[in-house]
């Protein structure tokens, strides 16, 4: 049996804008997807025949790291809600890539960079060519990751990724950022609206709206907040980060990726938080709040009909499970 697991991610700043030149800042959180593999007569997923059309990410990773002549029975066990903006498919992709690689006789993938690249190719193909390497890099590396359109000298550079997208050629540099413990030990509350959302549809909608100038202006402001937050993050001041998150949410409302349910959850948790915003592609999915009163936030999320998850910052990225 070969197993690997990888964390979910939450985007603090720069969702959508990262596809148009802005930096994205994302952290790994301690919800994880685990993939276990066993030798089998045929390819199975959780006991049923495996269909790559229904599970394109997994199909893609099998094509890159698996051995098609030696079928496996794949079991997925995940605490990450699916299609909820928390990077469940990215976590599944990197965990399955690492487990598949182990099944071929490696203790770990030759390089985690190749794993992150393969997982990003799977995301890009599932999202109609519009996918930044944010989710897949965070699930691979753990900790805090900054993805930007050029290298940031003050940060640890991990790798660069290029992509031909329907909106032209894209280039991203992926960096790791170490977050002061004054910030990393603050509980992270996730509120799931219970409404799933398609990242592919949301990124398509945003791409169509990028033609209008008022929309582009809001996107530029998201980019400014994201840029400034890189310095604020290294100071570890939760009030300043929370304030930037809440301002970022107002802009995400303007670009039309929030929803009544997301806004209601934000209003409910704000009195108990440093700040809150939607996280990920939006349209449904989740909010993220930084709070020293996680129970109070969770109760408010429940009262609004949402599903709370009290989580924390996860330092460890993809790993072989014992
Ligand atoms: C999805 O988690 C984040 C988006 O910015 C898309 C992407 O970066 O690939 C909406």
mmCIF file of C-alpha atoms and ligand atoms in Angstrom:
data_model
loop_
_atom_site.group_PDB
_atom_site.id
_atom_site.type_symbol
_atom_site.label_atom_id
_atom_site.label_comp_id
_atom_site.label_asym_id
_atom_site.label_seq_id
_atom_site.Cartn_x
_atom_site.Cartn_y
_atom_site.Cartn_z
ATOM 1 C CA UNK A 1 0.000 0.000 0.000
ATOM 2 C CA UNK A 2 1.268 3.508 -0.868
ATOM 3 C CA UNK A 3 -0.290 6.622 0.669
ATOM 4 C CA UNK A 4 0.298 10.348 0.517
ATOM 5 C CA UNK A 5 -1.605 13.348 1.790
ATOM 6 C CA UNK A 6 -1.673 17.070 1.044
ATOM 7 C CA UNK A 7 -3.263 20.146 2.603
ATOM 8 C CA UNK A 8 -6.097 22.397 1.468
ATOM 9 C CA UNK A 9 -5.329 26.016 0.723
ATOM 10 C CA UNK A 10 -6.989 29.321 1.481
ATOM 11 C CA UNK A 11 -6.230 32.409 -0.575
ATOM 12 C CA UNK A 12 -5.673 35.466 1.614
ATOM 13 C CA UNK A 13 -5.258 37.927 -1.258
ATOM 14 C CA UNK A 14 -5.295 37.990 -5.053
ATOM 15 C CA UNK A 15 -7.775 35.346 -6.239
ATOM 16 C CA UNK A 16 -8.728 35.990 -9.888
ATOM 17 C CA UNK A 17 -6.322 38.969 -10.012
ATOM 18 C CA UNK A 18 -3.417 36.468 -10.059
ATOM 19 C CA UNK A 19 -4.545 35.487 -13.562
ATOM 20 C CA UNK A 20 -3.989 39.128 -14.641
ATOM 21 C CA UNK A 21 -0.566 39.973 -13.209
ATOM 22 C CA UNK A 22 -1.326 40.521 -9.491
ATOM 23 C CA UNK A 23 0.382 38.566 -6.730
ATOM 24 C CA UNK A 24 -1.663 35.918 -4.895
ATOM 25 C CA UNK A 25 -0.935 35.117 -1.260
ATOM 26 C CA UNK A 26 -2.178 31.756 -0.077
ATOM 27 C CA UNK A 27 -1.692 29.565 2.971
ATOM 28 C CA UNK A 28 -2.015 25.847 3.583
ATOM 29 C CA UNK A 29 -4.616 24.928 6.211
ATOM 30 C CA UNK A 30 -4.932 21.747 8.196
ATOM 31 C CA UNK A 31 -7.679 20.049 6.209
ATOM 32 C CA UNK A 32 -6.078 17.292 4.140
ATOM 33 C CA UNK A 33 -6.756 14.939 1.223
ATOM 34 C CA UNK A 34 -5.247 11.505 1.507
ATOM 35 C CA UNK A 35 -4.748 9.062 -1.371
ATOM 36 C CA UNK A 36 -3.936 5.360 -0.842
ATOM 37 C CA UNK A 37 -3.039 2.888 -3.570
ATOM 38 C CA UNK A 38 -3.017 -0.896 -3.659
ATOM 39 C CA UNK A 39 -2.197 -3.367 -6.426
ATOM 40 C CA UNK A 40 -5.374 -4.473 -8.196
ATOM 41 C CA UNK A 41 -6.674 -6.456 -11.187
ATOM 42 C CA UNK A 42 -8.126 -3.245 -12.681
ATOM 43 C CA UNK A 43 -8.158 0.497 -12.052
ATOM 44 C CA UNK A 44 -10.604 1.223 -9.225
ATOM 45 C CA UNK A 45 -11.581 4.374 -7.333
ATOM 46 C CA UNK A 46 -13.080 3.861 -3.882
ATOM 47 C CA UNK A 47 -14.121 0.343 -4.973
ATOM 48 C CA UNK A 48 -15.779 1.312 -8.308
ATOM 49 C CA UNK A 49 -14.367 1.202 -11.839
ATOM 50 C CA UNK A 50 -12.188 4.297 -12.341
ATOM 51 C CA UNK A 51 -13.472 6.674 -15.040
ATOM 52 C CA UNK A 52 -10.934 9.394 -15.966
ATOM 53 C CA UNK A 53 -13.712 11.467 -17.585
ATOM 54 C CA UNK A 54 -15.428 11.776 -14.201
ATOM 55 C CA UNK A 55 -12.126 12.346 -12.387
ATOM 56 C CA UNK A 56 -9.975 14.304 -14.837
ATOM 57 C CA UNK A 57 -7.393 15.478 -12.260
ATOM 58 C CA UNK A 58 -6.703 11.939 -11.120
ATOM 59 C CA UNK A 59 -6.700 10.720 -14.742
ATOM 60 C CA UNK A 60 -4.102 13.351 -15.582
ATOM 61 C CA UNK A 61 -1.820 12.445 -12.657
ATOM 62 C CA UNK A 62 -2.092 8.737 -13.528
ATOM 63 C CA UNK A 63 -1.054 9.542 -17.097
ATOM 64 C CA UNK A 64 2.027 11.431 -15.804
ATOM 65 C CA UNK A 65 3.132 9.307 -12.830
ATOM 66 C CA UNK A 66 1.288 5.976 -13.051
ATOM 67 C CA UNK A 67 2.062 2.769 -14.894
ATOM 68 C CA UNK A 68 -0.988 2.058 -17.076
ATOM 69 C CA UNK A 69 -0.038 -1.637 -17.354
ATOM 70 C CA UNK A 70 -0.108 -2.118 -13.581
ATOM 71 C CA UNK A 71 -3.584 -1.138 -12.368
ATOM 72 C CA UNK A 72 -4.188 0.129 -8.851
ATOM 73 C CA UNK A 73 -7.102 0.401 -6.499
ATOM 74 C CA UNK A 74 -7.250 4.059 -5.403
ATOM 75 C CA UNK A 75 -8.880 5.177 -2.146
ATOM 76 C CA UNK A 76 -9.451 8.843 -1.403
ATOM 77 C CA UNK A 77 -10.126 10.073 2.074
ATOM 78 C CA UNK A 78 -10.494 13.843 2.336
ATOM 79 C CA UNK A 79 -11.641 16.340 4.954
ATOM 80 C CA UNK A 80 -11.627 19.130 2.333
ATOM 81 C CA UNK A 81 -15.085 20.106 1.062
ATOM 82 C CA UNK A 82 -15.179 19.736 -2.737
ATOM 83 C CA UNK A 83 -15.786 22.583 -5.222
ATOM 84 C CA UNK A 84 -15.725 24.977 -2.253
ATOM 85 C CA UNK A 85 -12.713 27.180 -3.061
ATOM 86 C CA UNK A 86 -10.310 25.334 -0.752
ATOM 87 C CA UNK A 87 -8.256 23.618 -3.426
ATOM 88 C CA UNK A 88 -9.612 20.086 -2.960
ATOM 89 C CA UNK A 89 -8.659 19.100 -6.521
ATOM 90 C CA UNK A 90 -5.145 20.544 -6.157
ATOM 91 C CA UNK A 91 -4.611 18.639 -2.889
ATOM 92 C CA UNK A 92 -5.958 15.470 -4.484
ATOM 93 C CA UNK A 93 -3.679 15.953 -7.508
ATOM 94 C CA UNK A 94 -0.442 16.454 -5.584
ATOM 95 C CA UNK A 95 -1.235 13.680 -3.074
ATOM 96 C CA UNK A 96 -2.063 11.236 -5.866
ATOM 97 C CA UNK A 97 1.064 12.245 -7.814
ATOM 98 C CA UNK A 98 3.230 11.526 -4.792
ATOM 99 C CA UNK A 99 1.488 8.206 -3.987
ATOM 100 C CA UNK A 100 1.705 7.095 -7.644
ATOM 101 C CA UNK A 101 5.359 7.983 -7.721
ATOM 102 C CA UNK A 102 5.926 5.934 -4.552
ATOM 103 C CA UNK A 103 4.104 2.975 -6.148
ATOM 104 C CA UNK A 104 6.730 3.081 -8.925
ATOM 105 C CA UNK A 105 9.456 2.490 -6.364
ATOM 106 C CA UNK A 106 10.429 6.004 -5.314
ATOM 107 C CA UNK A 107 10.254 6.998 -1.664
ATOM 108 C CA UNK A 108 9.239 10.417 -2.762
ATOM 109 C CA UNK A 109 8.824 12.119 -6.123
ATOM 110 C CA UNK A 110 12.164 12.928 -7.780
ATOM 111 C CA UNK A 111 11.356 16.559 -7.226
ATOM 112 C CA UNK A 112 8.330 18.162 -5.647
ATOM 113 C CA UNK A 113 8.653 20.757 -8.386
ATOM 114 C CA UNK A 114 7.751 18.153 -11.027
ATOM 115 C CA UNK A 115 4.765 17.164 -8.910
ATOM 116 C CA UNK A 116 3.576 20.779 -8.619
ATOM 117 C CA UNK A 117 4.012 21.280 -12.368
ATOM 118 C CA UNK A 118 2.028 18.143 -13.240
ATOM 119 C CA UNK A 119 -0.766 19.095 -10.811
ATOM 120 C CA UNK A 120 -0.895 22.583 -12.342
ATOM 121 C CA UNK A 121 -1.216 21.083 -15.836
ATOM 122 C CA UNK A 122 -4.174 19.034 -14.527
ATOM 123 C CA UNK A 123 -5.809 22.175 -13.051
ATOM 124 C CA UNK A 124 -5.209 24.204 -16.216
ATOM 125 C CA UNK A 125 -6.793 21.531 -18.352
ATOM 126 C CA UNK A 126 -9.825 21.297 -15.990
ATOM 127 C CA UNK A 127 -10.221 25.110 -15.854
ATOM 128 C CA UNK A 128 -10.265 25.707 -19.625
ATOM 129 C CA UNK A 129 -6.645 26.920 -19.639
ATOM 130 C CA UNK A 130 -7.206 29.597 -16.961
ATOM 131 C CA UNK A 131 -5.398 28.362 -13.858
ATOM 132 C CA UNK A 132 -2.625 29.948 -11.857
ATOM 133 C CA UNK A 133 -0.220 27.643 -9.996
ATOM 134 C CA UNK A 134 -1.437 29.028 -6.635
ATOM 135 C CA UNK A 135 -3.515 26.102 -5.346
ATOM 136 C CA UNK A 136 -1.169 23.381 -6.552
ATOM 137 C CA UNK A 137 1.954 25.167 -5.229
ATOM 138 C CA UNK A 138 0.481 25.653 -1.746
ATOM 139 C CA UNK A 139 -0.693 22.042 -1.535
ATOM 140 C CA UNK A 140 2.785 20.922 -2.574
ATOM 141 C CA UNK A 141 4.869 23.244 -0.405
ATOM 142 C CA UNK A 142 2.621 23.904 2.626
ATOM 143 C CA UNK A 143 3.110 27.118 4.609
ATOM 144 C CA UNK A 144 2.543 30.446 2.913
ATOM 145 C CA UNK A 145 3.107 30.911 -0.796
ATOM 146 C CA UNK A 146 3.254 34.006 -2.961
ATOM 147 C CA UNK A 147 2.649 33.632 -6.674
ATOM 148 C CA UNK A 148 3.517 36.682 -8.760
ATOM 149 C CA UNK A 149 4.135 37.632 -12.364
ATOM 150 C CA UNK A 150 7.813 38.397 -11.668
ATOM 151 C CA UNK A 151 10.419 37.399 -9.089
ATOM 152 C CA UNK A 152 10.267 39.062 -5.664
ATOM 153 C CA UNK A 153 13.886 39.407 -4.497
ATOM 154 C CA UNK A 154 13.120 39.453 -0.761
ATOM 155 C CA UNK A 155 11.361 36.041 -0.890
ATOM 156 C CA UNK A 156 12.567 32.459 -1.302
ATOM 157 C CA UNK A 157 12.047 31.598 -4.971
ATOM 158 C CA UNK A 158 10.797 28.020 -5.578
ATOM 159 C CA UNK A 159 10.058 27.761 -9.317
ATOM 160 C CA UNK A 160 8.632 29.558 -12.337
ATOM 161 C CA UNK A 161 5.695 28.339 -14.411
ATOM 162 C CA UNK A 162 4.564 29.432 -17.885
ATOM 163 C CA UNK A 163 1.194 28.729 -19.444
ATOM 164 C CA UNK A 164 -0.491 29.461 -22.778
ATOM 165 C CA UNK A 165 -3.986 30.545 -21.717
ATOM 166 C CA UNK A 166 -6.978 31.723 -23.792
ATOM 167 C CA UNK A 167 -6.010 35.261 -22.667
ATOM 168 C CA UNK A 168 -2.390 35.001 -23.865
ATOM 169 C CA UNK A 169 0.930 33.793 -22.446
ATOM 170 C CA UNK A 170 1.193 33.792 -18.649
ATOM 171 C CA UNK A 171 4.248 33.621 -16.428
ATOM 172 C CA UNK A 172 4.295 33.076 -12.672
ATOM 173 C CA UNK A 173 7.074 32.920 -10.093
ATOM 174 C CA UNK A 174 6.301 30.850 -7.022
ATOM 175 C CA UNK A 175 7.832 31.893 -3.683
ATOM 176 C CA UNK A 176 7.643 30.704 -0.083
ATOM 177 C CA UNK A 177 7.130 33.226 2.688
ATOM 178 C CA UNK A 178 7.752 32.573 6.343
ATOM 179 C CA UNK A 179 5.002 34.019 8.468
ATOM 180 C CA UNK A 180 5.715 35.313 11.990
ATOM 181 C CA UNK A 181 4.210 33.130 14.734
ATOM 182 C CA UNK A 182 2.152 36.121 15.957
ATOM 183 C CA UNK A 183 0.115 35.500 12.814
ATOM 184 C CA UNK A 184 0.492 31.790 12.104
ATOM 185 C CA UNK A 185 -0.890 30.741 15.503
ATOM 186 C CA UNK A 186 -4.158 32.683 15.055
ATOM 187 C CA UNK A 187 -7.045 30.301 14.328
ATOM 188 C CA UNK A 188 -8.415 30.337 10.808
ATOM 189 C CA UNK A 189 -12.153 29.928 10.558
ATOM 190 C CA UNK A 190 -13.635 28.723 7.304
ATOM 191 C CA UNK A 191 -17.348 29.111 6.647
ATOM 192 C CA UNK A 192 -18.692 26.966 3.816
ATOM 193 C CA UNK A 193 -21.941 28.269 2.306
ATOM 194 C CA UNK A 194 -22.803 24.665 1.383
ATOM 195 C CA UNK A 195 -23.065 25.878 -2.225
ATOM 196 C CA UNK A 196 -20.527 24.405 -4.596
ATOM 197 C CA UNK A 197 -19.054 26.536 -7.337
ATOM 198 C CA UNK A 198 -17.238 25.840 -10.584
ATOM 199 C CA UNK A 199 -13.833 27.561 -10.747
ATOM 200 C CA UNK A 200 -13.897 27.112 -14.534
ATOM 201 C CA UNK A 201 -17.173 29.082 -14.821
ATOM 202 C CA UNK A 202 -16.044 31.801 -12.407
ATOM 203 C CA UNK A 203 -12.717 32.402 -14.197
ATOM 204 C CA UNK A 204 -14.582 32.477 -17.538
ATOM 205 C CA UNK A 205 -17.034 35.062 -16.199
ATOM 206 C CA UNK A 206 -14.195 37.240 -14.917
ATOM 207 C CA UNK A 207 -12.299 36.925 -18.249
ATOM 208 C CA UNK A 208 -15.393 38.157 -20.152
ATOM 209 C CA UNK A 209 -15.848 41.122 -17.769
ATOM 210 C CA UNK A 210 -12.200 42.176 -18.078
ATOM 211 C CA UNK A 211 -13.290 44.022 -21.270
ATOM 212 C CA UNK A 212 -15.044 46.735 -19.190
ATOM 213 C CA UNK A 213 -12.917 49.503 -17.650
ATOM 214 C CA UNK A 214 -14.768 49.797 -14.282
ATOM 215 C CA UNK A 215 -14.235 46.075 -13.774
ATOM 216 C CA UNK A 216 -10.538 46.358 -14.624
ATOM 217 C CA UNK A 217 -10.242 49.238 -12.131
ATOM 218 C CA UNK A 218 -11.647 47.087 -9.288
ATOM 219 C CA UNK A 219 -9.244 44.338 -10.323
ATOM 220 C CA UNK A 220 -6.317 46.794 -10.157
ATOM 221 C CA UNK A 221 -7.338 47.708 -6.611
ATOM 222 C CA UNK A 222 -7.404 44.010 -5.634
ATOM 223 C CA UNK A 223 -3.898 43.861 -7.068
ATOM 224 C CA UNK A 224 -2.768 46.900 -4.990
ATOM 225 C CA UNK A 225 -4.070 45.369 -1.740
ATOM 226 C CA UNK A 226 -2.388 42.101 -2.568
ATOM 227 C CA UNK A 227 0.916 43.836 -3.313
ATOM 228 C CA UNK A 228 0.882 45.843 -0.069
ATOM 229 C CA UNK A 229 -0.106 42.810 1.985
ATOM 230 C CA UNK A 230 3.207 41.073 1.264
ATOM 231 C CA UNK A 231 4.953 43.574 3.583
ATOM 232 C CA UNK A 232 2.104 43.594 6.124
ATOM 233 C CA UNK A 233 2.303 39.797 6.354
ATOM 234 C CA UNK A 234 5.968 39.846 7.279
ATOM 235 C CA UNK A 235 5.239 42.259 10.143
ATOM 236 C CA UNK A 236 2.727 39.718 11.533
ATOM 237 C CA UNK A 237 0.152 42.333 12.556
ATOM 238 C CA UNK A 238 -3.235 40.539 12.554
ATOM 239 C CA UNK A 239 -5.273 43.776 12.725
ATOM 240 C CA UNK A 240 -3.609 45.122 9.573
ATOM 241 C CA UNK A 241 -3.996 41.813 7.718
ATOM 242 C CA UNK A 242 -7.637 41.480 8.824
ATOM 243 C CA UNK A 243 -8.401 45.014 7.665
ATOM 244 C CA UNK A 244 -6.818 44.335 4.252
ATOM 245 C CA UNK A 245 -8.831 41.085 3.952
ATOM 246 C CA UNK A 246 -12.123 42.863 4.632
ATOM 247 C CA UNK A 247 -11.273 45.620 2.113
ATOM 248 C CA UNK A 248 -10.353 42.952 -0.418
ATOM 249 C CA UNK A 249 -13.779 41.338 0.062
ATOM 250 C CA UNK A 250 -15.542 44.627 -0.843
ATOM 251 C CA UNK A 251 -13.602 44.687 -4.115
ATOM 252 C CA UNK A 252 -14.393 41.035 -4.831
ATOM 253 C CA UNK A 253 -18.078 41.980 -4.361
ATOM 254 C CA UNK A 254 -17.582 44.699 -6.990
ATOM 255 C CA UNK A 255 -16.139 42.270 -9.501
ATOM 256 C CA UNK A 256 -19.194 40.071 -8.981
ATOM 257 C CA UNK A 257 -17.636 36.944 -7.492
ATOM 258 C CA UNK A 258 -19.337 37.166 -4.099
ATOM 259 C CA UNK A 259 -22.911 36.057 -3.336
ATOM 260 C CA UNK A 260 -25.619 36.836 -0.778
ATOM 261 C CA UNK A 261 -24.693 33.713 1.182
ATOM 262 C CA UNK A 262 -20.986 34.644 1.263
ATOM 263 C CA UNK A 263 -21.785 38.253 2.260
ATOM 264 C CA UNK A 264 -24.090 37.046 5.062
ATOM 265 C CA UNK A 265 -21.342 34.832 6.476
ATOM 266 C CA UNK A 266 -18.866 37.735 6.333
ATOM 267 C CA UNK A 267 -21.271 40.091 8.160
ATOM 268 C CA UNK A 268 -21.892 37.426 10.801
ATOM 269 C CA UNK A 269 -18.221 36.721 11.628
ATOM 270 C CA UNK A 270 -16.788 40.244 11.352
ATOM 271 C CA UNK A 271 -17.697 41.314 14.933
ATOM 272 C CA UNK A 272 -15.563 38.373 16.188
ATOM 273 C CA UNK A 273 -12.695 38.603 13.677
ATOM 274 C CA UNK A 274 -9.688 40.670 12.674
ATOM 275 C CA UNK A 275 -11.095 40.463 9.141
ATOM 276 C CA UNK A 276 -12.879 38.176 6.702
ATOM 277 C CA UNK A 277 -13.329 37.663 2.983
ATOM 278 C CA UNK A 278 -14.446 35.098 0.467
ATOM 279 C CA UNK A 279 -11.633 32.738 -0.500
ATOM 280 C CA UNK A 280 -11.013 31.085 -3.864
ATOM 281 C CA UNK A 281 -13.097 31.498 -6.989
ATOM 282 C CA UNK A 282 -16.264 32.627 -5.158
ATOM 283 C CA UNK A 283 -19.807 32.387 -6.512
ATOM 284 C CA UNK A 284 -20.405 29.925 -3.659
ATOM 285 C CA UNK A 285 -17.803 28.097 -1.650
ATOM 286 C CA UNK A 286 -16.212 29.561 1.447
ATOM 287 C CA UNK A 287 -15.226 32.575 3.477
ATOM 288 C CA UNK A 288 -12.082 32.793 5.567
ATOM 289 C CA UNK A 289 -11.864 34.715 8.846
ATOM 290 C CA UNK A 290 -8.833 35.377 11.028
ATOM 291 C CA UNK A 291 -10.104 35.240 14.594
ATOM 292 C CA UNK A 292 -9.134 34.743 18.217
ATOM 293 C CA UNK A 293 -12.781 33.843 18.910
ATOM 294 C CA UNK A 294 -13.170 30.851 16.599
ATOM 295 C CA UNK A 295 -16.061 29.284 18.537
ATOM 296 C CA UNK A 296 -18.112 32.485 18.324
ATOM 297 C CA UNK A 297 -17.423 32.646 14.559
ATOM 298 C CA UNK A 298 -18.420 28.990 14.162
ATOM 299 C CA UNK A 299 -21.714 29.606 16.001
ATOM 300 C CA UNK A 300 -22.494 32.597 13.782
ATOM 301 C CA UNK A 301 -21.721 30.554 10.654
ATOM 302 C CA UNK A 302 -24.066 27.814 11.893
ATOM 303 C CA UNK A 303 -26.817 30.353 12.573
ATOM 304 C CA UNK A 304 -26.545 31.537 8.950
ATOM 305 C CA UNK A 305 -26.944 27.952 7.704
ATOM 306 C CA UNK A 306 -23.251 27.604 6.808
ATOM 307 C CA UNK A 307 -20.780 24.877 7.774
ATOM 308 C CA UNK A 308 -17.894 26.047 9.996
ATOM 309 C CA UNK A 309 -14.390 24.583 10.048
ATOM 310 C CA UNK A 310 -12.008 25.798 12.751
ATOM 311 C CA UNK A 311 -8.599 25.231 11.231
ATOM 312 C CA UNK A 312 -5.068 26.476 11.536
ATOM 313 C CA UNK A 313 -2.067 27.303 9.405
ATOM 314 C CA UNK A 314 -0.399 24.125 8.075
ATOM 315 C CA UNK A 315 3.375 24.243 7.705
ATOM 316 C CA UNK A 316 3.657 20.848 6.005
ATOM 317 C CA UNK A 317 2.794 20.336 2.355
ATOM 318 C CA UNK A 318 2.440 17.057 0.476
ATOM 319 C CA UNK A 319 3.982 14.056 2.212
ATOM 320 C CA UNK A 320 4.073 10.283 2.196
ATOM 321 C CA UNK A 321 1.616 9.071 4.868
ATOM 322 C CA UNK A 322 2.770 6.494 7.355
HETATM 323 C C1 LIG B 1 -8.941 29.489 -7.376
HETATM 324 O O1 LIG B 1 -8.611 28.887 -6.125
HETATM 325 C C2 LIG B 1 -8.214 30.785 -7.526
HETATM 326 C C3 LIG B 1 -8.451 31.527 -8.850
HETATM 327 O O2 LIG B 1 -7.612 32.686 -8.794
HETATM 328 C C4 LIG B 1 -8.085 30.684 -10.040
HETATM 329 C C5 LIG B 1 -6.605 30.369 -10.135
HETATM 330 O O3 LIG B 1 -5.782 31.073 -9.565
HETATM 331 O O4 LIG B 1 -6.294 29.400 -10.832
HETATM 332 C C6 LIG B 1 -9.877 31.997 -9.006
#
